[in-house]
Coordinates of C-alpha atoms and ligand atoms in Angstrom, one line a residue:
X1 CA 118.2 107.4 98.9
X2 CA 120.9 107.8 95.8
X3 CA 120.3 105.4 94.4
X4 CA 116.6 104.4 91.9
X5 CA 116.8 100.8 91.5
X6 CA 117.5 100.6 95.2
X7 CA 114.4 102.3 96.3
X8 CA 112.2 100.7 94.3
X9 CA 114.2 97.2 95.1
X10 CA 113.0 98.5 99.7
X11 CA 109.8 100.8 98.1
X12 CA 106.4 98.8 99.7
X13 CA 103.3 100.4 100.3
X14 CA 103.0 100.7 103.8
X15 CA 99.8 100.6 106.1
X16 CA 101.4 101.2 109.4
X17 CA 102.0 104.6 111.2
X18 CA 103.7 106.5 113.2
X19 CA 101.3 109.0 115.6
X20 CA 104.2 111.8 114.4
X21 CA 103.3 114.8 112.0
X22 CA 105.4 114.7 108.3
X23 CA 107.3 118.4 108.8
X24 CA 105.9 120.8 106.4
X25 CA 108.9 121.0 103.9
X26 CA 108.4 117.5 103.8
X27 CA 104.8 117.5 102.4
X28 CA 105.7 120.5 100.7
X29 CA 107.9 118.0 98.8
X30 CA 106.0 114.8 98.3
X31 CA 103.9 117.4 96.7
X32 CA 106.4 119.2 94.3
X33 CA 106.8 116.0 92.8
X34 CA 102.9 115.2 91.9
X35 CA 103.5 118.9 90.1
X36 CA 106.7 117.3 88.5
X37 CA 104.9 114.7 87.2
X38 CA 104.2 113.8 83.5
X39 CA 101.1 113.9 81.7
X40 CA 99.3 113.7 78.4
X41 CA 100.6 116.5 76.2
X42 CA 101.0 118.2 79.1
X43 CA 97.5 119.5 79.7
X44 CA 98.1 119.0 84.0
X45 CA 94.8 118.4 84.6
X46 CA 94.7 117.1 88.2
X47 CA 94.0 119.1 91.4
X48 CA 94.8 117.4 94.9
X49 CA 92.9 117.5 98.0
X50 CA 95.6 117.5 101.1
X51 CA 94.1 117.0 104.7
X52 CA 95.5 116.4 108.1
X53 CA 92.0 117.1 110.1
X54 CA 92.5 114.1 112.1
X55 CA 88.5 113.4 111.4
X56 CA 87.8 114.3 108.1
X57 CA 90.6 111.5 107.8
X58 CA 88.2 109.2 109.7
X59 CA 85.5 110.4 107.7
X60 CA 87.0 109.5 104.8
X61 CA 88.2 106.8 106.6
X62 CA 84.6 104.9 105.4
X63 CA 84.7 105.7 102.0
X64 CA 84.3 102.2 101.3
X65 CA 84.0 99.1 102.5
X66 CA 87.7 97.3 102.6
X67 CA 90.8 98.5 102.1
X68 CA 90.7 102.2 103.1
X69 CA 91.9 101.5 106.6
X70 CA 95.5 103.4 106.3
X71 CA 94.0 106.6 106.1
X72 CA 92.8 106.8 109.3
X73 CA 96.3 106.8 111.3
X74 CA 97.8 108.7 108.3
X75 CA 99.9 112.0 109.9
X76 CA 98.6 113.1 106.7
X77 CA 96.8 112.1 103.3
X78 CA 97.1 113.3 99.0
X79 CA 93.0 112.5 97.9
X80 CA 93.9 113.1 94.0
X81 CA 91.1 114.6 91.9
X82 CA 91.6 114.8 88.1
X83 CA 89.2 117.1 86.0
X84 CA 87.9 114.4 82.9
X85 CA 87.4 117.5 80.5
X86 CA 90.5 118.1 79.4
X87 CA 92.3 115.5 79.2
X88 CA 91.2 112.2 77.6
X89 CA 93.7 109.6 79.8
X90 CA 92.6 111.4 82.7
X91 CA 92.8 107.7 84.8
X92 CA 96.9 107.7 84.1
X93 CA 97.4 111.2 84.1
X94 CA 96.4 111.0 88.4
X95 CA 97.7 107.8 87.4
X96 CA 101.0 109.3 87.3
X97 CA 101.3 111.8 89.6
X98 CA 99.8 109.3 92.0
X99 CA 103.4 106.8 91.4
X100 CA 105.7 110.0 92.0
X101 CA 104.5 111.0 95.5
X102 CA 104.8 107.1 96.7
X103 CA 108.5 106.7 95.3
X104 CA 109.3 110.3 96.9
X105 CA 108.2 108.8 100.0
X106 CA 109.3 106.5 100.2
X107 CA 112.4 108.3 99.2
X108 CA 112.0 110.4 102.4
X109 CA 111.4 107.5 105.1
X110 CA 108.0 108.5 105.1
X111 CA 105.2 105.2 104.1
X112 CA 102.5 105.1 101.9
X113 CA 99.6 103.9 100.9
X114 CA 97.7 104.2 97.3
X115 CA 94.2 103.6 98.0
X116 CA 91.7 103.2 95.1
X117 CA 89.0 104.7 95.2
X118 CA 87.7 105.1 91.0
X119 CA 85.7 102.1 90.7
X120 CA 85.0 101.1 94.4
X121 CA 82.4 101.4 97.3
X122 CA 81.4 102.5 100.8
X123 CA 79.8 99.7 102.8
X124 CA 76.5 100.9 101.6
X125 CA 76.4 100.8 98.5
X126 CA 77.4 103.7 97.6
X127 CA 79.9 105.1 95.3
X128 CA 83.2 106.0 96.9
X129 CA 84.0 108.7 94.2
X130 CA 80.7 110.5 96.2
X131 CA 81.0 110.1 99.6
X132 CA 85.3 111.6 98.8
X133 CA 83.3 114.2 96.8
X134 CA 80.8 114.8 99.7
X135 CA 82.8 115.8 102.5
X136 CA 85.2 117.8 100.0
X137 CA 83.7 119.6 97.9
X138 CA 84.7 118.2 95.1
X139 CA 83.3 119.9 92.1
X140 CA 81.5 117.0 90.0
X141 CA 83.7 117.6 86.4
X142 CA 86.8 116.4 88.3
X143 CA 87.0 112.4 89.2
X144 CA 89.5 111.2 92.4
X145 CA 91.7 108.4 90.8
X146 CA 93.3 107.7 94.6
X147 CA 93.8 109.0 97.7
X148 CA 97.5 108.3 98.6
X149 CA 97.7 108.3 102.2
X150 CA 101.3 109.4 104.1
X151 CA 102.7 109.2 107.3
X152 CA 106.3 107.4 109.5
X153 CA 106.2 103.7 109.0
X154 CA 105.3 101.3 111.6
X155 CA 105.9 98.2 110.2
X156 CA 108.8 96.0 109.1
X157 CA 108.8 95.5 105.3
X158 CA 111.6 93.2 103.5
X159 CA 113.6 94.6 100.6
X160 CA 112.0 92.9 97.9
X161 CA 115.0 89.4 96.3
X162 CA 115.7 90.6 92.6
X163 CA 115.3 86.4 92.1
X164 CA 111.6 86.6 93.0
X165 CA 110.9 89.2 90.0
X166 CA 108.2 87.8 87.9
X167 CA 110.5 87.3 83.8
X168 CA 108.3 85.6 82.4
X169 CA 106.3 88.5 81.7
X170 CA 108.8 90.2 80.2
X171 CA 108.7 89.0 76.2
X172 CA 110.9 90.3 74.3
X173 CA 110.5 91.3 70.3
X174 CA 107.7 89.5 70.0
X175 CA 105.2 87.9 72.5
Ligands
FMN201 C1 95.8 101.0 91.5 C2 96.4 100.8 93.5 C3 95.4 100.7 93.6 C4 95.5 100.1 95.0 N1 94.6 99.8 95.7 C5 95.1 99.8 97.4 C6 93.6 100.4 98.2 O1 92.3 100.8 98.2 N2 94.2 100.0 99.8 C7 95.5 99.6 99.9 O2 95.7 99.1 101.5 N3 96.2 99.2 99.3 C8 96.3 99.5 97.6 N4 97.1 99.8 96.5 C9 98.6 98.7 97.4 C10 98.1 96.6 96.6 O3 97.4 96.4 97.7 C11 99.8 97.0 96.7 O4 100.2 98.6 96.3 C12 99.8 95.9 96.5 O5 100.2 94.9 97.3 C13 101.5 95.7 96.3 O6 102.2 95.8 97.6 P1 104.0 96.7 98.3 O7 102.9 97.6 97.6 O8 104.5 96.9 99.3 O9 105.2 95.9 96.7 C14 96.8 99.6 95.6 C15 97.8 99.7 94.6 C16 97.2 100.2 93.2 C17 98.8 100.6 92.3

């Protein structure tokens, strides 16, 4: 897409994917977007785990009670982890990287969805972070922020109508 604003109007969280792999070039471009993310003091505290294996995706989908279903049908997912010993604003650093992957995917015509992991729980009460950490052998000092799922779009979403934007949330000059 040539126009970022148009991309933002058309972007949606996509949770239904075609049963079709994403090309290695597109996977690489999405990861490049993550590695290009700005971070506080340029610490780049994130590390990403790319998961394509169906059985692993299915186990990851059980990491929380609600809202993790898209993981099981994704062509691949990127688990966004961040070193809590390197940055004091690691949540923000990880969030920027996840957002850039989401936007890069949209630009490539690939659907994606942010699946929240930090502060979420599995059906048995276990923390989602612990479940994901154990499945993927993620070291303790890395916080698992979210999993971003990717795949070719298998649902219809309409672009946002700009007249519906919440301009009342914008204050000019002072609150
Ligand atoms: C911090 C954050 C956490 C989210 N967690 C989930 C999630 O766990 N599962 C899910 O299906 N969608 C999740 N989403 C996607 C939101 O539900 C989605 O962005 C919102 O409903 C607006 O829809 P849109 O992205 O299509 O505009 C999350 C989004 C953000 C930014």
